[in-house]
CSV table of C-alpha atoms in Angstrom, one decimal:
chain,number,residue,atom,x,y,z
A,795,UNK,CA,-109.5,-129.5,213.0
A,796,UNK,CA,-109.1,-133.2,212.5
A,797,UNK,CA,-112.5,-133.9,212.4
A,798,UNK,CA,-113.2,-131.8,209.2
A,799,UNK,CA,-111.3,-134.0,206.6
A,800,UNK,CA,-112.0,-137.1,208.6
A,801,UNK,CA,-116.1,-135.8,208.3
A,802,UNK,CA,-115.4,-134.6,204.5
A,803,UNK,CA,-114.0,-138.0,203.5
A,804,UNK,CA,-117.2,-139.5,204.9
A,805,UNK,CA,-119.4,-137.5,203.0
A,806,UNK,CA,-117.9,-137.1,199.9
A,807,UNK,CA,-117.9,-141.0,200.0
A,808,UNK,CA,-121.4,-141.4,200.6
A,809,UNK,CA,-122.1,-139.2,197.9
A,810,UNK,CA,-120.5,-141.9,195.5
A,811,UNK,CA,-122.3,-144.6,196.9
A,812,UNK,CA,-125.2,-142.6,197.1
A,813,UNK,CA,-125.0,-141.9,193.4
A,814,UNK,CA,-123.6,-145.2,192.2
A,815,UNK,CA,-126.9,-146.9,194.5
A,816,UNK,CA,-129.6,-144.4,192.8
A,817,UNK,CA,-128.3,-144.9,189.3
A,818,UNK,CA,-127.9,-148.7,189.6
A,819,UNK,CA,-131.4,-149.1,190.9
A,820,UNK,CA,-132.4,-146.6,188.4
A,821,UNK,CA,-131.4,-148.6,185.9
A,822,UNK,CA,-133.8,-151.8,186.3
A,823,UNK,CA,-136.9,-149.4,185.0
A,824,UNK,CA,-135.4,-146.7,183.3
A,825,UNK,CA,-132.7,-147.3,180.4
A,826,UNK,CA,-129.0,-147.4,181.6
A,827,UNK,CA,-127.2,-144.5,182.8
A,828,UNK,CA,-124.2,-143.3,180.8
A,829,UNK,CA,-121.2,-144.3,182.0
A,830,UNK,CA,-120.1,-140.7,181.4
A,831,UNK,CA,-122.4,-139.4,184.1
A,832,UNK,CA,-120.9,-142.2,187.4
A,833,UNK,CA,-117.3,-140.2,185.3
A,834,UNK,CA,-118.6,-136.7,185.7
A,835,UNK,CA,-119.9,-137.2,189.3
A,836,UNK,CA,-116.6,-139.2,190.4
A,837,UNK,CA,-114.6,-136.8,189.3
A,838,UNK,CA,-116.2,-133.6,190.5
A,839,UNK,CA,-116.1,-135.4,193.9
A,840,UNK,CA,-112.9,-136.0,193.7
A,841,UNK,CA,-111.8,-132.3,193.0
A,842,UNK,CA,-113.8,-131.0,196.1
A,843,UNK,CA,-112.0,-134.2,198.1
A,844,UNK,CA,-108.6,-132.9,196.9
A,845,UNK,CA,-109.6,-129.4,198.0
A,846,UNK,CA,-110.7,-130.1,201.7
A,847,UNK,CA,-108.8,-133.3,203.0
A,848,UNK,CA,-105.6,-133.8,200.8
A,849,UNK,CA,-102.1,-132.4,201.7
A,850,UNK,CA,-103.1,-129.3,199.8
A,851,UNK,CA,-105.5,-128.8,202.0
A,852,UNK,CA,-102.8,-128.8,204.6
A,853,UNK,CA,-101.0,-126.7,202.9
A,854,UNK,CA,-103.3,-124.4,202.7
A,855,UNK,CA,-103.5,-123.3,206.3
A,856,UNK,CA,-100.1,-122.3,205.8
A,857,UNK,CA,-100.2,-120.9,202.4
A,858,UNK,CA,-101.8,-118.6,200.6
A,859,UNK,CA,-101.4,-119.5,196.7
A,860,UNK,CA,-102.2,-123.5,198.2
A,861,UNK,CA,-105.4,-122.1,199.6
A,862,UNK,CA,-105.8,-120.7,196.1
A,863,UNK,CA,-105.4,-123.5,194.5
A,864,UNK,CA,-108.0,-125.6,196.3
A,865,UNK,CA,-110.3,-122.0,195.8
A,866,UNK,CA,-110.1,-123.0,191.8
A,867,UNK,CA,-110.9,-126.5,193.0
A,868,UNK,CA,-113.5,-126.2,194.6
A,869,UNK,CA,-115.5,-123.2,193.8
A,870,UNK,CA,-115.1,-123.5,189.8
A,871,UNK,CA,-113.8,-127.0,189.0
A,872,UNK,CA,-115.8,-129.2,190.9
A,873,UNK,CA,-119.2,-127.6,190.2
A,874,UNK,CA,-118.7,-127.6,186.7
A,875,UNK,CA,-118.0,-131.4,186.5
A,876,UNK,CA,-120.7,-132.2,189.4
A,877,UNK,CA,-123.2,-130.8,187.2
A,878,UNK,CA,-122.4,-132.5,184.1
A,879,UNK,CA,-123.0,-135.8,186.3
A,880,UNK,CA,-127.1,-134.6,186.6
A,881,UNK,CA,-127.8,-135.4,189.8
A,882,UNK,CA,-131.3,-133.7,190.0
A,883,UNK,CA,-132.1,-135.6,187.4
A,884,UNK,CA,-131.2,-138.9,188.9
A,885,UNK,CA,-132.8,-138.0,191.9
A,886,UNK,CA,-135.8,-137.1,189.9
A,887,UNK,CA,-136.1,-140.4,188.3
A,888,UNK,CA,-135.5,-142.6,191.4
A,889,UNK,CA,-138.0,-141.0,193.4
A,890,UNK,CA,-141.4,-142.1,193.8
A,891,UNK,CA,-144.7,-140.4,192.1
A,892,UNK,CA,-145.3,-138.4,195.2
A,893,UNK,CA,-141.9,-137.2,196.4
A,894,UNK,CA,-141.1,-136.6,193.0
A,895,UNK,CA,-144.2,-134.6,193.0
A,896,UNK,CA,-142.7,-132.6,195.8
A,897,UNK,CA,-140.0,-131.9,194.6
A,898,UNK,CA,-141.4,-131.0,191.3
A,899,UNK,CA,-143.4,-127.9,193.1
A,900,UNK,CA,-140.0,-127.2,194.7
A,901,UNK,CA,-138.7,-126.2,191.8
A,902,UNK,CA,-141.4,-124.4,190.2
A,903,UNK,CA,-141.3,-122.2,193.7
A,904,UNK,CA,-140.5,-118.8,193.7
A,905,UNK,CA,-137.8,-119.3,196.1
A,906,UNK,CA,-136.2,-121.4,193.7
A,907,UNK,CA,-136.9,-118.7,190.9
A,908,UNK,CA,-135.8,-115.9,193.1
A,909,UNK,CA,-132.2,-117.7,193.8
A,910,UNK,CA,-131.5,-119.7,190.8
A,911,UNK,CA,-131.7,-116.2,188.3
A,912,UNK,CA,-128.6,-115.9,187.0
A,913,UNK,CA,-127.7,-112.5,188.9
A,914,UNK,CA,-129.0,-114.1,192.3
A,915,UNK,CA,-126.5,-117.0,192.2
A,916,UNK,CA,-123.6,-114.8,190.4
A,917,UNK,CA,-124.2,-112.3,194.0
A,918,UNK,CA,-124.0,-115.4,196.0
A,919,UNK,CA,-121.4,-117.1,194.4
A,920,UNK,CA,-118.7,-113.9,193.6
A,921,UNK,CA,-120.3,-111.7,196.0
A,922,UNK,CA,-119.4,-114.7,198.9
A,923,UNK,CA,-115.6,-114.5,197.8
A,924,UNK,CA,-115.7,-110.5,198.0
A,925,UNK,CA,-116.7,-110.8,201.2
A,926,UNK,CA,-114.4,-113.9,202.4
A,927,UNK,CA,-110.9,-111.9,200.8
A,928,UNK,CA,-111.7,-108.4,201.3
A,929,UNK,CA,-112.7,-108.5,204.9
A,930,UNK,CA,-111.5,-110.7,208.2
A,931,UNK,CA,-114.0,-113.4,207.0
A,932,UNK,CA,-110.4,-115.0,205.9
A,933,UNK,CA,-108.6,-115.0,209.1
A,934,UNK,CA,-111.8,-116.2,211.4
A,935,UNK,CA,-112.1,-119.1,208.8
A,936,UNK,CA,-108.9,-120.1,210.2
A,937,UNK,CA,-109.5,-119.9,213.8
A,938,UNK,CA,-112.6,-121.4,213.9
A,939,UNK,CA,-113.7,-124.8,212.4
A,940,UNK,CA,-116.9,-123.9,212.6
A,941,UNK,CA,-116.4,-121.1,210.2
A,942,UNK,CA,-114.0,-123.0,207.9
A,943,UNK,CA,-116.3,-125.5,207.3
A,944,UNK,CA,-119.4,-122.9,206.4
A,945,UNK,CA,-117.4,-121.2,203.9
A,946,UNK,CA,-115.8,-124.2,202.5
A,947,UNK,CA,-119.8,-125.1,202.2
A,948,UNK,CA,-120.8,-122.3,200.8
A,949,UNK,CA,-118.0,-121.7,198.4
A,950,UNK,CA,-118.7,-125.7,196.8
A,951,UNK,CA,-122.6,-124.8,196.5
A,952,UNK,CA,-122.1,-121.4,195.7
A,953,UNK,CA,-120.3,-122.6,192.3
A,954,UNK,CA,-122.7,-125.1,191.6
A,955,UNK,CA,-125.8,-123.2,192.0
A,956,UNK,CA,-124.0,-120.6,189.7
A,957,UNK,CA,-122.3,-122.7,187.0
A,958,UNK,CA,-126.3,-124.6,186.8
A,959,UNK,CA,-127.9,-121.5,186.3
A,960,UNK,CA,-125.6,-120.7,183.6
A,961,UNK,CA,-125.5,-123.8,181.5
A,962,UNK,CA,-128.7,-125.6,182.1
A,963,UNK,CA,-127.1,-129.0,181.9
A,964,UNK,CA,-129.5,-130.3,184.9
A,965,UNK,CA,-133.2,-130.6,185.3
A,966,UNK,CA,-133.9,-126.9,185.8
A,967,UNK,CA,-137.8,-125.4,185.7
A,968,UNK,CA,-136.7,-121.6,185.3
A,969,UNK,CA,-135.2,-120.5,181.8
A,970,UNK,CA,-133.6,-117.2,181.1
A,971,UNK,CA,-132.9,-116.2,178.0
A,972,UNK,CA,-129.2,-117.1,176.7
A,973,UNK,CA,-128.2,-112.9,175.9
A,974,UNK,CA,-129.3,-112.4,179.3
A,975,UNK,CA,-126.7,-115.3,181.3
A,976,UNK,CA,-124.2,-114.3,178.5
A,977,UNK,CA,-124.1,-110.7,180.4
A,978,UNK,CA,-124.2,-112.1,183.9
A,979,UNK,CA,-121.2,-114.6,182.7
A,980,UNK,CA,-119.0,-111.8,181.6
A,981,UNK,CA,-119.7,-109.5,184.4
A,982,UNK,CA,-119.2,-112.9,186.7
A,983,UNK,CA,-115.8,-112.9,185.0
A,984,UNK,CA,-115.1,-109.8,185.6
A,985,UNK,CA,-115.8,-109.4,188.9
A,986,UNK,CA,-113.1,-112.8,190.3
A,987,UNK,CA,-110.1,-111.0,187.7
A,988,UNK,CA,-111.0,-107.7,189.6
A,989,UNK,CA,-111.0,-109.2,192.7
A,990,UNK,CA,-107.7,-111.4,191.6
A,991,UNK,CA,-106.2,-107.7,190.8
A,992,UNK,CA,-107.3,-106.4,194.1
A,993,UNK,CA,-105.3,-109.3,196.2
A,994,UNK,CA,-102.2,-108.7,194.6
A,995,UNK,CA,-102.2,-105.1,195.1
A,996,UNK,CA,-103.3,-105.9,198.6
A,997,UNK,CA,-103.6,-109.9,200.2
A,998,UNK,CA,-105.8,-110.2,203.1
A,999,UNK,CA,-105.1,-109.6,206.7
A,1000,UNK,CA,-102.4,-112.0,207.9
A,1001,UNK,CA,-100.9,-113.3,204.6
A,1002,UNK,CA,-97.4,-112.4,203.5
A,1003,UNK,CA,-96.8,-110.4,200.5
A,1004,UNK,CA,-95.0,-112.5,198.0
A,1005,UNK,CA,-97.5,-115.4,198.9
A,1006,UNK,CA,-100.4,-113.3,198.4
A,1007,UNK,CA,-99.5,-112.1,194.7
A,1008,UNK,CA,-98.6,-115.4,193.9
A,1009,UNK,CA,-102.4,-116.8,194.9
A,1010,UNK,CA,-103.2,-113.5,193.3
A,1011,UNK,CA,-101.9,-114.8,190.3
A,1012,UNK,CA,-103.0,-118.4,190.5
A,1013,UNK,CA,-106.7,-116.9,190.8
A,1014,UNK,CA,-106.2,-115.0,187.9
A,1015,UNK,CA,-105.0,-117.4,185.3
A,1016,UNK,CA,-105.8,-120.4,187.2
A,1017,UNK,CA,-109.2,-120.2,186.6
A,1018,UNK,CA,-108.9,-118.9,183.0
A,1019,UNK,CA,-109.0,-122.7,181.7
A,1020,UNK,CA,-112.1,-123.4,183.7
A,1021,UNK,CA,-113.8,-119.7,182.3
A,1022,UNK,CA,-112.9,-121.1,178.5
A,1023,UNK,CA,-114.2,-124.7,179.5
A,1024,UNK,CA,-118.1,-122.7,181.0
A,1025,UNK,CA,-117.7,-120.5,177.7
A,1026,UNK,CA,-117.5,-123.3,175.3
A,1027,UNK,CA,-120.3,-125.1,176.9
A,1028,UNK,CA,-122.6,-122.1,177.3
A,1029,UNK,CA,-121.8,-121.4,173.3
A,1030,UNK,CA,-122.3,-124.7,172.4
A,1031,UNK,CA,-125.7,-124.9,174.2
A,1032,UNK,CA,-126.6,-121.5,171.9
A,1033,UNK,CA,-125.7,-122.8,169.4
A,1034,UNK,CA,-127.8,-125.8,169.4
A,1035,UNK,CA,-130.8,-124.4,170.9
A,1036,UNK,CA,-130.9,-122.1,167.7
A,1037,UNK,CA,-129.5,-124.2,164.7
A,1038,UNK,CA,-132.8,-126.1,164.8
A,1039,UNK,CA,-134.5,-122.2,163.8
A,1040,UNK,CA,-131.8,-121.9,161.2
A,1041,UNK,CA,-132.4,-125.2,159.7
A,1042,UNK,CA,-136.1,-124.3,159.7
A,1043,UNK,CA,-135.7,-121.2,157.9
A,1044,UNK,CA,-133.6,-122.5,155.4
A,1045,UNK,CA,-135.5,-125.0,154.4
Protein backbone atom coordinates (compact mmCIF):
# COMPACT_ATOMS: atom_id res chain seq x y z
CA UNK A 1 0.00 0.00 0.00
CA UNK A 2 2.99 2.27 -0.46
CA UNK A 3 1.87 3.75 -3.43
CA UNK A 4 -1.25 5.34 -1.81
CA UNK A 5 0.46 8.08 0.46
CA UNK A 6 3.31 8.34 -1.97
CA UNK A 7 0.14 9.04 -4.86
CA UNK A 8 -1.85 11.23 -2.12
CA UNK A 9 1.16 13.43 -1.40
CA UNK A 10 1.38 14.04 -5.19
CA UNK A 11 -2.05 15.15 -5.48
CA UNK A 12 -2.71 16.97 -2.64
CA UNK A 13 0.42 18.98 -3.68
CA UNK A 14 -0.77 19.72 -7.01
CA UNK A 15 -3.84 20.88 -5.64
CA UNK A 16 -1.75 23.77 -3.91
CA UNK A 17 0.05 24.66 -6.84
CA UNK A 18 -2.84 24.22 -8.82
CA UNK A 19 -4.69 26.76 -6.58
CA UNK A 20 -1.81 29.01 -5.71
CA UNK A 21 -1.20 29.09 -10.02
CA UNK A 22 -5.14 29.91 -10.79
CA UNK A 23 -5.39 32.55 -8.16
CA UNK A 24 -1.99 34.19 -8.99
CA UNK A 25 -2.93 34.37 -12.63
CA UNK A 26 -6.32 35.33 -11.56
CA UNK A 27 -5.15 38.18 -10.05
CA UNK A 28 -3.67 40.20 -13.12
CA UNK A 29 -7.46 40.89 -14.39
CA UNK A 30 -9.51 40.33 -11.50
CA UNK A 31 -8.78 42.20 -8.02
CA UNK A 32 -6.54 40.20 -5.58
CA UNK A 33 -7.50 37.14 -3.90
CA UNK A 34 -7.76 37.19 -0.17
CA UNK A 35 -5.06 35.95 1.51
CA UNK A 36 -7.64 34.16 3.64
CA UNK A 37 -8.78 31.97 0.78
CA UNK A 38 -4.64 30.46 -0.34
CA UNK A 39 -5.28 30.00 4.17
CA UNK A 40 -8.57 28.10 3.93
CA UNK A 41 -7.49 25.92 0.98
CA UNK A 42 -3.90 25.22 2.56
CA UNK A 43 -5.20 24.22 5.44
CA UNK A 44 -8.17 21.99 4.43
CA UNK A 45 -5.41 20.29 2.31
CA UNK A 46 -3.45 19.76 4.93
CA UNK A 47 -6.20 18.06 7.14
CA UNK A 48 -6.98 15.45 4.30
CA UNK A 49 -2.86 15.02 3.97
CA UNK A 50 -2.67 14.33 7.67
CA UNK A 51 -5.58 11.92 7.32
CA UNK A 52 -4.18 9.68 4.37
CA UNK A 53 -0.22 9.80 4.42
CA UNK A 54 0.90 10.85 7.98
CA UNK A 55 1.81 8.39 10.92
CA UNK A 56 -1.86 8.47 11.78
CA UNK A 57 -2.61 7.18 8.86
CA UNK A 58 -0.40 4.33 9.85
CA UNK A 59 -1.77 4.05 12.75
CA UNK A 60 -4.80 3.62 11.56
CA UNK A 61 -4.49 0.24 9.96
CA UNK A 62 -3.84 -0.93 13.28
CA UNK A 63 -6.21 1.14 15.22
CA UNK A 64 -9.53 1.73 15.45
CA UNK A 65 -9.97 5.20 17.42
CA UNK A 66 -6.65 6.40 14.93
CA UNK A 67 -8.72 5.44 11.99
CA UNK A 68 -11.39 7.63 13.76
CA UNK A 69 -9.59 10.24 14.11
CA UNK A 70 -8.47 10.70 10.54
CA UNK A 71 -12.64 9.83 9.86
CA UNK A 72 -13.19 13.45 11.66
CA UNK A 73 -10.34 14.63 9.53
CA UNK A 74 -11.24 13.94 6.61
CA UNK A 75 -14.85 13.61 6.21
CA UNK A 76 -15.84 16.78 8.42
CA UNK A 77 -12.79 18.88 8.88
CA UNK A 78 -11.25 19.15 5.72
CA UNK A 79 -14.43 19.89 3.73
CA UNK A 80 -15.50 22.51 5.82
CA UNK A 81 -12.21 24.45 5.51
CA UNK A 82 -11.82 23.43 1.62
CA UNK A 83 -14.89 25.14 0.97
CA UNK A 84 -14.30 28.26 2.65
CA UNK A 85 -11.21 28.49 0.19
CA UNK A 86 -13.96 28.75 -2.98
CA UNK A 87 -12.54 26.94 -5.36
CA UNK A 88 -15.49 26.84 -7.85
CA UNK A 89 -15.28 30.16 -7.78
CA UNK A 90 -11.68 30.48 -8.69
CA UNK A 91 -12.09 28.11 -11.22
CA UNK A 92 -15.00 30.00 -12.51
CA UNK A 93 -13.03 33.19 -12.86
CA UNK A 94 -9.92 31.74 -14.41
CA UNK A 95 -11.65 29.95 -17.08
CA UNK A 96 -12.29 31.23 -20.44
CA UNK A 97 -15.84 32.65 -21.88
CA UNK A 98 -16.60 29.36 -23.31
CA UNK A 99 -15.50 26.71 -20.78
CA UNK A 100 -16.77 28.86 -18.30
CA UNK A 101 -19.93 28.75 -20.28
CA UNK A 102 -19.76 24.95 -19.81
CA UNK A 103 -19.43 24.82 -16.88
CA UNK A 104 -22.01 27.35 -16.13
CA UNK A 105 -24.83 24.84 -17.83
CA UNK A 106 -23.16 22.15 -15.61
CA UNK A 107 -24.31 23.51 -12.85
CA UNK A 108 -27.69 24.61 -13.81
CA UNK A 109 -28.13 20.59 -14.82
CA UNK A 110 -30.49 18.59 -13.19
CA UNK A 111 -27.87 16.10 -12.27
CA UNK A 112 -26.28 18.76 -10.37
CA UNK A 113 -29.85 19.70 -8.79
CA UNK A 114 -30.70 16.15 -8.27
CA UNK A 115 -27.24 15.47 -6.09
CA UNK A 116 -26.48 18.77 -4.63
CA UNK A 117 -30.25 18.96 -2.60
CA UNK A 118 -29.42 18.84 0.66
CA UNK A 119 -31.02 15.26 1.47
CA UNK A 120 -29.12 13.82 -1.71
CA UNK A 121 -25.68 14.78 -0.42
CA UNK A 122 -26.74 14.12 3.48
CA UNK A 123 -27.71 10.08 1.94
CA UNK A 124 -24.38 10.06 0.26
CA UNK A 125 -22.38 11.50 2.71
CA UNK A 126 -23.89 9.68 6.15
CA UNK A 127 -25.56 7.03 4.32
CA UNK A 128 -21.66 6.11 2.77
CA UNK A 129 -20.40 5.82 6.51
CA UNK A 130 -23.53 3.49 7.45
CA UNK A 131 -22.60 1.37 4.98
CA UNK A 132 -18.66 1.45 5.44
CA UNK A 133 -19.15 0.66 9.65
CA UNK A 134 -22.10 -1.42 9.66
CA UNK A 135 -21.18 -3.87 7.09
CA UNK A 136 -17.67 -5.65 5.88
CA UNK A 137 -17.17 -2.64 3.64
CA UNK A 138 -14.54 -1.86 6.69
CA UNK A 139 -12.54 -4.92 6.67
CA UNK A 140 -12.21 -5.18 2.56
CA UNK A 141 -11.05 -1.47 2.79
CA UNK A 142 -8.19 -2.99 4.43
CA UNK A 143 -7.32 -5.81 2.25
CA UNK A 144 -7.59 -4.16 -0.82
CA UNK A 145 -5.94 -0.75 -1.86
CA UNK A 146 -8.13 -0.45 -4.40
CA UNK A 147 -11.02 -0.30 -2.03
CA UNK A 148 -9.18 1.91 0.58
CA UNK A 149 -8.50 4.44 -1.74
CA UNK A 150 -12.41 4.57 -3.10
CA UNK A 151 -13.70 4.99 0.24
CA UNK A 152 -11.06 7.34 1.35
CA UNK A 153 -12.39 9.20 -1.97
CA UNK A 154 -15.61 9.09 -1.31
CA UNK A 155 -15.63 9.85 2.32
CA UNK A 156 -13.30 13.45 1.40
CA UNK A 157 -16.05 14.37 -1.39
CA UNK A 158 -18.82 12.98 0.30
CA UNK A 159 -18.22 15.81 3.10
CA UNK A 160 -17.62 18.49 0.82
CA UNK A 161 -20.51 18.03 -1.42
CA UNK A 162 -22.51 17.88 1.85
CA UNK A 163 -21.01 20.67 4.02
CA UNK A 164 -21.49 22.97 0.33
CA UNK A 165 -24.97 22.22 0.06
CA UNK A 166 -25.48 23.26 3.51
CA UNK A 167 -23.69 26.59 3.80
CA UNK A 168 -23.61 27.95 0.37
CA UNK A 169 -20.16 29.51 0.83
CA UNK A 170 -19.19 28.56 -2.97
CA UNK A 171 -20.59 29.46 -6.25
CA UNK A 172 -23.67 27.29 -6.12
CA UNK A 173 -26.78 27.66 -8.89
CA UNK A 174 -29.45 25.62 -6.71
CA UNK A 175 -30.86 27.30 -3.44
CA UNK A 176 -32.97 25.65 -0.94
CA UNK A 177 -34.58 27.38 1.51
CA UNK A 178 -32.57 27.80 4.95
CA UNK A 179 -35.74 25.92 7.28
CA UNK A 180 -35.39 23.24 4.84
CA UNK A 181 -31.06 22.48 5.25
CA UNK A 182 -31.77 23.47 8.95
CA UNK A 183 -33.87 19.93 9.06
CA UNK A 184 -31.48 18.00 6.91
CA UNK A 185 -28.58 19.40 9.26
CA UNK A 186 -30.06 18.11 12.35
CA UNK A 187 -31.23 14.85 11.04
CA UNK A 188 -27.43 14.70 9.43
CA UNK A 189 -26.45 15.06 13.07
CA UNK A 190 -28.32 12.75 14.20
CA UNK A 191 -27.84 10.14 12.14
CA UNK A 192 -23.28 10.08 12.71
CA UNK A 193 -24.22 10.26 17.00
CA UNK A 194 -26.63 7.27 16.20
CA UNK A 195 -24.25 5.58 14.29
CA UNK A 196 -21.36 6.69 16.99
CA UNK A 197 -23.87 4.86 19.60
CA UNK A 198 -24.19 1.93 17.39
CA UNK A 199 -20.17 1.22 17.20
CA UNK A 200 -19.80 1.30 20.76
CA UNK A 201 -22.40 -1.06 21.53
CA UNK A 202 -21.07 -3.13 18.66
CA UNK A 203 -17.43 -2.06 16.57
CA UNK A 204 -17.25 -3.58 13.21
CA UNK A 205 -16.05 -6.92 12.18
CA UNK A 206 -12.36 -7.34 13.16
CA UNK A 207 -11.76 -4.58 15.69
CA UNK A 208 -11.23 -5.19 19.39
CA UNK A 209 -13.63 -4.03 21.90
CA UNK A 210 -12.02 -1.45 24.06
CA UNK A 211 -10.61 0.11 20.76
CA UNK A 212 -13.83 0.20 19.18
CA UNK A 213 -15.74 2.27 22.01
CA UNK A 214 -12.99 4.41 22.27
CA UNK A 215 -13.32 5.44 18.22
CA UNK A 216 -16.87 5.19 19.24
CA UNK A 217 -16.32 7.88 21.47
CA UNK A 218 -13.94 9.93 19.43
CA UNK A 219 -16.71 9.98 16.64
CA UNK A 220 -19.12 11.11 19.04
CA UNK A 221 -17.58 14.12 20.64
CA UNK A 222 -14.91 14.49 18.22
CA UNK A 223 -16.89 15.82 15.81
CA UNK A 224 -19.04 17.88 18.07
CA UNK A 225 -16.58 21.04 17.64
CA UNK A 226 -16.75 20.71 13.90
CA UNK A 227 -21.01 20.33 14.23
CA UNK A 228 -20.84 23.79 16.40
CA UNK A 229 -18.31 25.34 13.90
CA UNK A 230 -21.19 24.26 10.46
CA UNK A 231 -23.96 25.53 13.00
CA UNK A 232 -22.52 28.89 13.59
CA UNK A 233 -21.82 29.36 10.03
CA UNK A 234 -25.18 28.14 8.74
CA UNK A 235 -26.83 30.63 11.54
CA UNK A 236 -24.74 33.28 10.66
CA UNK A 237 -25.60 32.92 6.93
CA UNK A 238 -29.58 33.19 8.21
CA UNK A 239 -29.02 35.62 9.83
CA UNK A 240 -27.61 37.90 7.28
CA UNK A 241 -29.61 36.79 4.49
CA UNK A 242 -32.66 38.09 6.56
CA UNK A 243 -31.42 41.26 8.59
CA UNK A 244 -31.52 43.12 5.31
CA UNK A 245 -35.76 42.31 5.52
CA UNK A 246 -35.61 43.40 9.05
CA UNK A 247 -33.80 46.56 8.41
CA UNK A 248 -36.32 47.16 5.60
CA UNK A 249 -39.31 46.81 7.64
CA UNK A 250 -38.13 48.86 10.31
CA UNK A 251 -37.42 51.49 8.52
Amino acid sequence: MLWFPLATVVVLAGSLLLYTALAAWTNRRYKQWPLRRYLFWFSGVAAAGISLASPLADAAHRSFSAHMAGHLLLGMLAPLILLYGKPLTLLMRSLPVKPARHLSRLLNSRYILIVSHPVMTALLNFGGLFILYRTDLFVWMHQSVWVYALVHIHVLLAGYVFTWSILYADLTVHRHSFRLRAVVLIMAFAAHKVLAKTLYAAPPTGVATRDGEMGALIMYYGGDGIDLALIVLFCYSWYKAAAPGRIARAV
